[in-house]
PDB file of C-alpha atoms in Angstrom:
ATOM      1  CA  LEU A 169       5.520 -23.856  -9.102  1.00 76.00           C
ATOM      2  CA  CYS A 170       4.637 -24.542  -5.476  1.00 83.00           C
ATOM      3  CA  THR A 171       1.512 -25.615  -3.607  1.00 85.00           C
ATOM      4  CA  ASP A 172      -1.759 -23.875  -4.594  1.00 90.00           C
ATOM      5  CA  GLY A 173      -0.211 -22.337  -7.723  1.00 91.00           C
ATOM      6  CA  VAL A 174       2.241 -20.067  -5.907  1.00 92.00           C
ATOM      7  CA  ARG A 175       5.402 -19.346  -7.931  1.00 93.00           C
ATOM      8  CA  LEU A 176       8.816 -19.152  -6.287  1.00 91.00           C
ATOM      9  CA  LEU A 177      11.680 -17.805  -8.414  1.00 92.00           C
ATOM     10  CA  TYR A 178      15.375 -17.973  -7.550  1.00 91.00           C
ATOM     11  CA  ASN A 179      18.808 -18.471  -9.065  1.00 90.00           C
ATOM     12  CA  PRO A 180      20.523 -21.528  -7.511  1.00 88.00           C
ATOM     13  CA  ASN A 181      23.901 -20.096  -8.501  1.00 90.00           C
ATOM     14  CA  GLN A 182      23.229 -16.703  -6.904  1.00 88.00           C
ATOM     15  CA  LEU A 183      21.224 -17.353  -3.756  1.00 84.00           C
ATOM     16  CA  ARG A 184      22.318 -14.000  -2.311  1.00 85.00           C
ATOM     17  CA  GLN A 185      19.807 -12.409  -4.659  1.00 83.00           C
ATOM     18  CA  GLY A 186      17.117 -14.005  -2.526  1.00 87.00           C
ATOM     19  CA  LEU A 187      13.766 -15.512  -3.482  1.00 90.00           C
ATOM     20  CA  HIS A 188      10.933 -13.921  -5.459  1.00 92.00           C
ATOM     21  CA  LEU A 189       7.479 -15.129  -4.457  1.00 92.00           C
ATOM     22  CA  ILE A 190       4.441 -14.523  -6.680  1.00 93.00           C
ATOM     23  CA  MET A 191       0.940 -15.238  -5.333  1.00 92.00           C
ATOM     24  CA  SER A 192      -1.985 -14.538  -7.642  1.00 90.00           C
ATOM     25  CA  GLY A 193      -5.543 -13.950  -6.492  1.00 88.00           C
ATOM     26  CA  GLU A 194      -6.484 -17.447  -7.590  1.00 90.00           C
ATOM     27  CA  ALA A 195      -3.527 -18.944  -5.709  1.00 92.00           C
ATOM     28  CA  ASN A 196      -4.597 -17.009  -2.627  1.00 91.00           C
ATOM     29  CA  GLN A 197      -8.110 -18.481  -2.842  1.00 91.00           C
ATOM     30  CA  ARG A 198      -6.740 -22.004  -3.287  1.00 92.00           C
ATOM     31  CA  HIS A 199      -4.440 -21.555  -0.300  1.00 91.00           C
ATOM     32  CA  CYS A 200      -7.301 -20.418   1.950  1.00 90.00           C
ATOM     33  CA  LEU A 201      -9.672 -23.147   0.732  1.00 92.00           C
ATOM     34  CA  ARG A 202      -7.116 -25.909   1.213  1.00 90.00           C
ATOM     35  CA  LEU A 203      -6.466 -24.850   4.803  1.00 88.00           C
ATOM     36  CA  GLY A 204     -10.118 -24.047   5.477  1.00 89.00           C
ATOM     37  CA  ASP A 205      -9.261 -20.590   6.766  1.00 88.00           C
ATOM     38  CA  SER A 206     -10.073 -17.274   5.034  1.00 86.00           C
ATOM     39  CA  GLU A 207      -7.145 -15.661   6.923  1.00 85.00           C
ATOM     40  CA  ALA A 208      -4.621 -18.346   5.932  1.00 87.00           C
ATOM     41  CA  THR A 209      -2.705 -16.040   3.584  1.00 87.00           C
ATOM     42  CA  THR A 210      -2.388 -13.369   6.263  1.00 86.00           C
ATOM     43  CA  ALA A 211      -1.051 -15.940   8.738  1.00 85.00           C
ATOM     44  CA  THR A 212       1.443 -17.206   6.166  1.00 85.00           C
ATOM     45  CA  PHE A 213       2.906 -13.766   5.516  1.00 87.00           C
ATOM     46  CA  VAL A 214       2.991 -12.955   9.231  1.00 85.00           C
ATOM     47  CA  MET A 215       5.201 -16.024   9.738  1.00 85.00           C
ATOM     48  CA  LEU A 216       7.431 -14.871   6.865  1.00 85.00           C
ATOM     49  CA  GLN A 217       8.107 -11.520   8.557  1.00 83.00           C
ATOM     50  CA  GLU A 218      11.065 -12.964  10.454  1.00 82.00           C
ATOM     51  CA  TYR A 219      12.879 -13.098   7.102  1.00 83.00           C
ATOM     52  CA  LYS A 220      12.216  -9.358   6.550  1.00 82.00           C
ATOM     53  CA  PRO A 221      10.645  -9.703   3.095  1.00 86.00           C
ATOM     54  CA  LYS A 222      10.169  -6.726   0.803  1.00 88.00           C
ATOM     55  CA  CYS A 223       6.933  -6.420  -1.128  1.00 90.00           C
ATOM     56  CA  THR A 224       7.478  -5.008  -4.632  1.00 91.00           C
ATOM     57  CA  ARG A 225       3.920  -5.251  -5.954  1.00 93.00           C
ATOM     58  CA  VAL A 226       0.484  -5.829  -4.473  1.00 92.00           C
ATOM     59  CA  ASP A 227      -2.970  -5.637  -6.086  1.00 93.00           C
ATOM     60  CA  LEU A 228      -5.989  -4.917  -3.884  1.00 91.00           C
ATOM     61  CA  TYR A 229      -9.617  -4.740  -4.998  1.00 92.00           C
ATOM     62  CA  ILE A 230     -13.126  -4.087  -3.703  1.00 92.00           C
ATOM     63  CA  ASP A 231     -16.387  -4.963  -5.475  1.00 93.00           C
ATOM     64  CA  SER A 232     -19.878  -3.494  -5.489  1.00 92.00           C
ATOM     65  CA  ALA A 233     -23.100  -5.261  -6.425  1.00 91.00           C
ATOM     66  CA  VAL A 234     -25.035  -1.972  -6.315  1.00 91.00           C
ATOM     67  CA  ASP A 235     -22.994   0.863  -7.816  1.00 90.00           C
ATOM     68  CA  THR A 236     -22.326   0.964 -11.549  1.00 91.00           C
ATOM     69  CA  MET A 237     -19.658   2.494 -13.762  1.00 92.00           C
ATOM     70  CA  GLY A 238     -22.220   5.156 -14.631  1.00 92.00           C
ATOM     71  CA  GLN A 239     -22.041   6.414 -11.050  1.00 93.00           C
ATOM     72  CA  VAL A 240     -18.247   6.480 -11.158  1.00 94.00           C
ATOM     73  CA  TRP A 241     -18.278   8.527 -14.369  1.00 93.00           C
ATOM     74  CA  ALA A 242     -20.925  10.901 -12.962  1.00 94.00           C
ATOM     75  CA  SER A 243     -18.811  11.656  -9.884  1.00 95.00           C
ATOM     76  CA  LEU A 244     -15.734  12.138 -12.036  1.00 92.00           C
ATOM     77  CA  ARG A 245     -17.528  14.709 -14.203  1.00 93.00           C
ATOM     78  CA  SER A 246     -18.804  16.427 -11.038  1.00 94.00           C
ATOM     79  CA  ARG A 247     -15.195  16.886  -9.874  1.00 93.00           C
ATOM     80  CA  GLU A 248     -15.747  14.741  -6.790  1.00 94.00           C
ATOM     81  CA  LEU A 249     -12.627  12.664  -7.345  1.00 93.00           C
ATOM     82  CA  VAL A 250      -9.799  13.214  -4.834  1.00 91.00           C
ATOM     83  CA  THR A 251      -6.538  11.551  -5.831  1.00 88.00           C
ATOM     84  CA  ARG A 252      -2.781  11.893  -5.393  1.00 80.00           C
ATOM     85  CA  SER A 253      -2.209  11.032  -9.012  1.00 79.00           C
ATOM     86  CA  ARG A 254      -0.636  13.842 -11.018  1.00 74.00           C
ATOM     87  CA  SER A 255      -1.141  12.209 -14.377  1.00 69.00           C
ATOM     88  CA  LYS A 256      -4.279  12.350 -16.459  1.00 78.00           C
ATOM     89  CA  GLY A 257      -6.737   9.485 -16.282  1.00 85.00           C
ATOM     90  CA  ARG A 258      -7.656   7.483 -19.335  1.00 89.00           C
ATOM     91  CA  SER A 259     -10.353   5.087 -20.447  1.00 86.00           C
ATOM     92  CA  VAL A 260     -10.025   1.927 -22.502  1.00 86.00           C
ATOM     93  CA  ALA A 261     -13.096   0.511 -24.239  1.00 82.00           C
ATOM     94  CA  GLN A 262     -13.734  -3.094 -25.233  1.00 78.00           C
ATOM     95  CA  VAL A 263     -15.539  -3.207 -28.558  1.00 78.00           C
ATOM     96  CA  ASP A 264     -17.377  -6.024 -30.324  1.00 74.00           C
ATOM     97  CA  LEU A 265     -15.789  -5.806 -33.769  1.00 76.00           C
ATOM     98  CA  SER A 266     -18.722  -7.577 -35.423  1.00 77.00           C
ATOM     99  CA  THR A 267     -21.279  -5.021 -34.215  1.00 78.00           C
ATOM    100  CA  GLY A 268     -19.190  -2.009 -33.251  1.00 73.00           C
ATOM    101  CA  GLU A 269     -20.881  -1.894 -29.849  1.00 76.00           C
ATOM    102  CA  ILE A 270     -18.914  -1.018 -26.705  1.00 73.00           C
ATOM    103  CA  GLU A 271     -19.168  -3.956 -24.310  1.00 75.00           C
ATOM    104  CA  GLY A 272     -17.148  -2.539 -21.447  1.00 80.00           C
ATOM    105  CA  GLU A 273     -15.015   0.424 -20.487  1.00 85.00           C
ATOM    106  CA  THR A 274     -12.194   0.675 -17.948  1.00 92.00           C
ATOM    107  CA  LEU A 275     -11.256   3.914 -16.192  1.00 93.00           C
ATOM    108  CA  TYR A 276      -7.565   4.192 -15.246  1.00 94.00           C
ATOM    109  CA  ILE A 277      -6.397   6.676 -12.605  1.00 93.00           C
ATOM    110  CA  GLY A 278      -2.628   7.052 -12.471  1.00 89.00           C
ATOM    111  CA  SER A 279       0.144   6.019 -14.816  1.00 86.00           C
ATOM    112  CA  VAL A 280       0.955   2.374 -15.545  1.00 83.00           C
ATOM    113  CA  LYS A 281       4.596   3.153 -14.691  1.00 84.00           C
ATOM    114  CA  SER A 282       3.808   4.952 -11.423  1.00 86.00           C
ATOM    115  CA  ASP A 283       3.912   3.486  -7.910  1.00 88.00           C
ATOM    116  CA  ARG A 284       0.092   3.649  -7.651  1.00 90.00           C
ATOM    117  CA  MET A 285      -2.596   3.049 -10.237  1.00 93.00           C
ATOM    118  CA  THR A 286      -6.327   2.401  -9.785  1.00 94.00           C
ATOM    119  CA  ARG A 287      -8.852   1.142 -12.315  1.00 94.00           C
ATOM    120  CA  PHE A 288     -12.641   0.922 -12.256  1.00 95.00           C
ATOM    121  CA  TYR A 289     -14.408  -1.496 -14.593  1.00 93.00           C
ATOM    122  CA  ASP A 290     -17.537  -3.582 -15.098  1.00 92.00           C
ATOM    123  CA  LYS A 291     -16.554  -7.026 -13.853  1.00 91.00           C
ATOM    124  CA  ALA A 292     -19.952  -8.489 -14.803  1.00 90.00           C
ATOM    125  CA  THR A 293     -19.391  -7.595 -18.455  1.00 86.00           C
ATOM    126  CA  GLU A 294     -15.877  -9.005 -18.357  1.00 86.00           C
ATOM    127  CA  GLN A 295     -17.113 -12.303 -16.899  1.00 87.00           C
ATOM    128  CA  GLN A 296     -20.244 -12.253 -19.087  1.00 84.00           C
ATOM    129  CA  VAL A 297     -22.648 -12.631 -16.184  1.00 90.00           C
ATOM    130  CA  ALA A 298     -25.916 -10.839 -15.410  1.00 89.00           C
ATOM    131  CA  GLY A 299     -26.347  -8.202 -12.724  1.00 90.00           C
ATOM    132  CA  VAL A 300     -24.223  -5.409 -11.276  1.00 91.00           C
ATOM    133  CA  TRP A 301     -20.613  -6.259 -10.461  1.00 92.00           C
ATOM    134  CA  THR A 302     -18.318  -3.244 -10.466  1.00 93.00           C
ATOM    135  CA  ARG A 303     -14.700  -3.543  -9.403  1.00 94.00           C
ATOM    136  CA  CYS A 304     -12.240  -0.971  -8.065  1.00 95.00           C
ATOM    137  CA  GLU A 305      -8.717  -2.375  -8.242  1.00 95.00           C
ATOM    138  CA  SER A 306      -5.550  -0.643  -7.065  1.00 93.00           C
ATOM    139  CA  GLN A 307      -2.053  -1.686  -8.079  1.00 94.00           C
ATOM    140  CA  PHE A 308       0.859  -0.675  -5.847  1.00 92.00           C
ATOM    141  CA  ARG A 309       4.534  -0.988  -6.789  1.00 92.00           C
ATOM    142  CA  ARG A 310       7.927  -0.432  -5.153  1.00 88.00           C
ATOM    143  CA  SER A 311       7.812   1.587  -1.881  1.00 84.00           C
ATOM    144  CA  ALA A 312       4.053   2.123  -2.169  1.00 86.00           C
ATOM    145  CA  ALA A 313       3.559  -1.651  -2.380  1.00 89.00           C
ATOM    146  CA  HIS A 314       5.712  -2.221   0.691  1.00 87.00           C
ATOM    147  CA  ALA A 315       3.782   0.388   2.711  1.00 85.00           C
ATOM    148  CA  ALA A 316       0.347  -0.838   1.582  1.00 87.00           C
ATOM    149  CA  PHE A 317       1.195  -4.514   2.105  1.00 87.00           C
ATOM    150  CA  ASN A 318       2.535  -4.023   5.617  1.00 82.00           C
ATOM    151  CA  ALA A 319      -0.354  -1.745   6.562  1.00 82.00           C
ATOM    152  CA  TRP A 320      -2.749  -4.536   5.584  1.00 83.00           C
ATOM    153  CA  LEU A 321      -0.600  -7.160   7.298  1.00 82.00           C
ATOM    154  CA  SER A 322      -0.544  -5.167  10.549  1.00 78.00           C
ATOM    155  CA  GLY A 323      -4.306  -5.628  10.878  1.00 76.00           C
ATOM    156  CA  ASN A 324      -4.818  -1.926  11.610  1.00 74.00           C
ATOM    157  CA  PHE A 325      -6.007  -1.104   8.088  1.00 78.00           C
ATOM    158  CA  ASP A 326      -8.283  -2.959   5.701  1.00 84.00           C
ATOM    159  CA  VAL A 327      -8.270  -3.026   1.918  1.00 88.00           C
ATOM    160  CA  GLU A 328     -10.931  -0.302   1.650  1.00 90.00           C
ATOM    161  CA  SER A 329      -8.952   2.222   3.717  1.00 88.00           C
ATOM    162  CA  ILE A 330      -5.746   1.597   1.748  1.00 89.00           C
ATOM    163  CA  ILE A 331      -7.479   2.061  -1.624  1.00 90.00           C
ATOM    164  CA  ALA A 332      -9.316   5.193  -0.418  1.00 89.00           C
ATOM    165  CA  ALA A 333      -6.009   6.751   0.656  1.00 87.00           C
ATOM    166  CA  TYR A 334      -5.134   7.186  -3.028  1.00 87.00           C
ATOM    167  CA  VAL A 335      -8.532   7.354  -4.745  1.00 91.00           C
ATOM    168  CA  ASP A 336     -11.471   8.923  -2.950  1.00 92.00           C
ATOM    169  CA  PHE A 337     -14.745  10.599  -3.916  1.00 94.00           C
ATOM    170  CA  ARG A 338     -15.732  13.608  -1.789  1.00 93.00           C
ATOM    171  CA  GLN A 339     -18.595  16.070  -2.009  1.00 94.00           C
ATOM    172  CA  VAL A 340     -17.760  19.454  -3.518  1.00 93.00           C
ATOM    173  CA  THR A 341     -17.920  21.986  -0.667  1.00 91.00           C
ATOM    174  CA  GLY A 342     -16.205  25.217   0.308  1.00 87.00           C
ATOM    175  CA  ASP A 343     -13.635  23.423   2.467  1.00 87.00           C
ATOM    176  CA  SER A 344     -10.200  23.830   0.852  1.00 86.00           C
ATOM    177  CA  ASN A 345      -9.036  20.611   2.528  1.00 85.00           C
ATOM    178  CA  LYS A 346     -10.631  17.986   0.320  1.00 85.00           C
ATOM    179  CA  THR A 347      -9.951  15.150   2.771  1.00 82.00           C
ATOM    180  CA  ARG A 348     -12.271  16.810   5.305  1.00 84.00           C
ATOM    181  CA  ARG A 349     -15.179  16.914   2.895  1.00 90.00           C
ATOM    182  CA  PRO A 350     -17.915  14.270   3.346  1.00 91.00           C
ATOM    183  CA  ARG A 351     -17.682  11.264   1.061  1.00 92.00           C
ATOM    184  CA  VAL A 352     -20.312  10.960  -1.636  1.00 93.00           C
ATOM    185  CA  THR A 353     -23.110   8.560  -0.719  1.00 93.00           C
ATOM    186  CA  TRP A 354     -22.387   5.798  -3.200  1.00 94.00           C
ATOM    187  CA  TRP A 355     -18.666   5.678  -2.370  1.00 94.00           C
ATOM    188  CA  GLU A 356     -19.379   5.702   1.376  1.00 92.00           C
ATOM    189  CA  ARG A 357     -21.724   2.765   0.852  1.00 91.00           C
ATOM    190  CA  TRP A 358     -19.045   0.944  -1.114  1.00 91.00           C
ATOM    191  CA  LEU A 359     -16.239   1.537   1.386  1.00 88.00           C
ATOM    192  CA  GLY A 360     -18.110   1.331   4.665  1.00 82.00           C
ATOM    193  CA  ASN A 361     -16.733   3.000   7.798  1.00 72.00           C
ATOM    194  CA  VAL A 362     -12.971   2.764   7.286  1.00 72.00           C
ATOM    195  CA  LYS A 363      -9.984   4.192   9.110  1.00 67.00           C
ATOM    196  CA  ARG A 364      -7.846   6.740   7.350  1.00 63.00           C
ATOM    197  CA  PHE A 365      -4.577   5.311   6.065  1.00 66.00           C
ATOM    198  CA  SER A 366      -1.806   7.594   4.870  1.00 61.00           C
ATOM    199  CA  GLY A 367       0.797   5.656   2.931  1.00 56.00           C
ATOM    200  CA  ALA A 368       2.633   8.906   2.286  1.00 48.00           C
ATOM    201  CA  SER A 369       3.161   9.468   6.018  1.00 50.00           C
ATOM    202  CA  VAL A 370       4.495   5.929   6.443  1.00 51.00           C
ATOM    203  CA  GLU A 371       6.932   6.440   3.575  1.00 53.00           C
ATOM    204  CA  LYS A 372       7.957   9.842   4.975  1.00 54.00           C
ATOM    205  CA  VAL A 373       8.688   8.362   8.392  1.00 52.00           C
ATOM    206  CA  ALA A 374      10.784   5.581   6.870  1.00 56.00           C
ATOM    207  CA  ASP A 375      12.703   8.072   4.730  1.00 56.00           C
ATOM    208  CA  SER A 376      13.460  10.291   7.757  1.00 61.00           C
ATOM    209  CA  VAL A 377      14.724   7.336   9.762  1.00 66.00           C
ATOM    210  CA  ARG A 378      16.923   6.259   6.839  1.00 66.00           C
ATOM    211  CA  ARG A 379      18.491   9.731   6.611  1.00 70.00           C
ATOM    212  CA  SER A 380      19.198   9.808  10.364  1.00 74.00           C
ATOM    213  CA  LEU A 381      20.740   6.344  10.227  1.00 76.00           C
ATOM    214  CA  ALA A 382      22.920   7.276   7.243  1.00 76.00           C
ATOM    215  CA  TRP A 383      24.136  10.415   9.062  1.00 77.00           C
ATOM    216  CA  PHE A 384      24.890   8.392  12.200  1.00 79.00           C
ATOM    217  CA  LYS A 385      26.927   5.804  10.294  1.00 81.00           C
ATOM    218  CA  LYS A 386      28.964   8.498   8.522  1.00 80.00           C
ATOM    219  CA  GLN A 387      29.478  11.073  11.300  1.00 81.00           C
ATOM    220  CA  VAL A 388      29.084   9.321  14.645  1.00 83.00           C
ATOM    221  CA  ALA A 389      29.835   5.607  14.167  1.00 84.00           C
ATOM    222  CA  PRO A 390      33.674   5.946  14.279  1.00 85.00           C
ATOM    223  CA  THR A 391      33.609   7.910  17.552  1.00 86.00           C
ATOM    224  CA  TYR A 392      30.949   5.595  18.991  1.00 83.00           C
ATOM    225  CA  ALA A 393      33.057   2.504  18.183  1.00 85.00           C
ATOM    226  CA  PHE A 394      36.144   4.143  19.759  1.00 86.00           C
ATOM    227  CA  LEU A 395      34.369   5.045  23.014  1.00 84.00           C
ATOM    228  CA  LEU A 396      32.708   1.651  23.254  1.00 84.00           C
ATOM    229  CA  ARG A 397      36.096  -0.050  23.111  1.00 84.00           C
ATOM    230  CA  ALA A 398      37.939   2.529  25.221  1.00 85.00           C
ATOM    231  CA  MET A 399      35.363   2.455  28.055  1.00 85.00           C
ATOM    232  CA  PRO A 400      33.507  -0.865  27.744  1.00 81.00           C
ATOM    233  CA  ASP A 401      32.528  -0.989  31.427  1.00 76.00           C
ATOM    234  CA  ALA A 402      31.604   2.671  31.955  1.00 73.00           C
ATOM    235  CA  ASP A 403      28.037   3.956  32.137  1.00 79.00           C
ATOM    236  CA  TRP A 404      28.684   6.744  29.623  1.00 77.00           C
ATOM    237  CA  LEU A 405      26.286   5.191  27.084  1.00 79.00           C
ATOM    238  CA  MET A 406      23.314   5.451  29.446  1.00 77.00           C
ATOM    239  CA  GLY A 407      24.227   9.042  30.267  1.00 79.00           C
ATOM    240  CA  ALA A 408      24.508   9.922  26.583  1.00 80.00           C
ATOM    241  CA  ASP A 409      21.077   8.388  25.939  1.00 79.00           C
ATOM    242  CA  VAL A 410      19.482  10.455  28.735  1.00 77.00           C
ATOM    243  CA  MET A 411      21.205  13.652  27.581  1.00 78.00           C
ATOM    244  CA  GLY A 412      20.314  12.929  23.949  1.00 77.00           C
ATOM    245  CA  GLU A 413      16.643  12.486  24.764  1.00 77.00           C
ATOM    246  CA  PHE A 414      16.673  15.734  26.768  1.00 73.00           C
ATOM    247  CA  LYS A 415      18.197  17.666  23.855  1.00 76.00           C
ATOM    248  CA  MET A 416      16.122  15.991  21.153  1.00 73.00           C
ATOM    249  CA  SER A 417      14.598  18.506  18.742  1.00 72.00           C
ATOM    250  CA  PRO A 418      10.801  18.972  18.409  1.00 68.00           C
ATOM    251  CA  ALA A 419      11.042  17.587  14.859  1.00 64.00           C
ATOM    252  CA  LYS A 420      12.622  14.360  16.104  1.00 68.00           C
ATOM    253  CA  ARG A 421      10.011  14.062  18.869  1.00 67.00           C
ATOM    254  CA  ALA A 422       7.243  14.478  16.295  1.00 63.00           C
ATOM    255  CA  LEU A 423       8.884  11.798  14.179  1.00 62.00           C
ATOM    256  CA  LEU A 424       8.871   9.392  17.128  1.00 65.00           C
ATOM    257  CA  SER A 425       5.164  10.071  17.609  1.00 61.00           C
ATOM    258  CA  SER A 426       4.577   9.265  13.935  1.00 55.00           C
ATOM    259  CA  ILE A 427       6.446   5.978  14.300  1.00 56.00           C
ATOM    260  CA  GLU A 428       4.344   5.090  17.342  1.00 55.00           C
ATOM    261  CA  SER A 429       1.142   5.879  15.436  1.00 49.00           C
ATOM    262  CA  CYS A 430       2.106   3.378  12.737  1.00 47.00           C
ATOM    263  CA  LYS A 431       1.137   0.604  15.212  1.00 45.00           C
ATOM    264  CA  GLY A 432       2.782  -2.309  13.534  1.00 43.00           C
ATOM    265  CA  VAL A 433       3.155  -0.910  10.010  1.00 42.00           C
ATOM    266  CA  VAL A 434       6.630  -2.013   9.013  1.00 41.00           C
ATOM    267  CA  CYS A 435       8.662   1.013   7.920  1.00 43.00           C
ATOM    268  CA  GLY A 436      11.694  -1.044   6.839  1.00 43.00           C
ATOM    269  CA  VAL A 437      14.735   1.231   6.925  1.00 42.00           C
ATOM    270  CA  GLY A 438      17.114  -1.231   5.294  1.00 40.00           C
TER     271      GLY A 438
END
């Protein structure tokens, strides 16, 4: 247990396994309050980037003091939900056993075991406070967590845009492309004017780079090592680079454009 309630796990006998850092929402708040800076956590993780950390889980949430769970359910029944989840949603109710009354209900979108899962619930009821306090909370795991975390860390995307990339509410129109449809009013009010983040495109870029690197190591690396040692002072490497760029396929050029558009999103290729 470290400062501010952060947990750091490691095996002193197997340090090659690395360190596992766990920072809860409460620990994050303590960290920022102690340093007197609301961006303290961001700065901390930016400094840690030199160690090339891998994020395996991240939870992001946004709250509304206006929109209720009733509005969420109404949009769901109106088929306004746009999501990448292929599994069926489910609801879990909290019941007062002494009265039989339902005190709160949580809507889950996505499987608990999947890389992405979002839940909507009445936070005011959970905390037993008056007023409207509705929470949308997304849980990302494995590669989705790494993409979402680094997108947030890059500063080019905020929490709202990352959540909306996987769960969105759009008006039902004749446009077959649901992402082009206007957002419903209440969801637009909740999100604000956010950039579009596509975690899938980030993951696709990283996967393509990994495949190219694997092919290079298997097919080209032996010849490359031979030439580098046989002609260490020749300018053949520069010539090969120029010729390679000239002969680069349109697919590879498009991939380079995608990497450039990431603008700081770390697509760790391992």
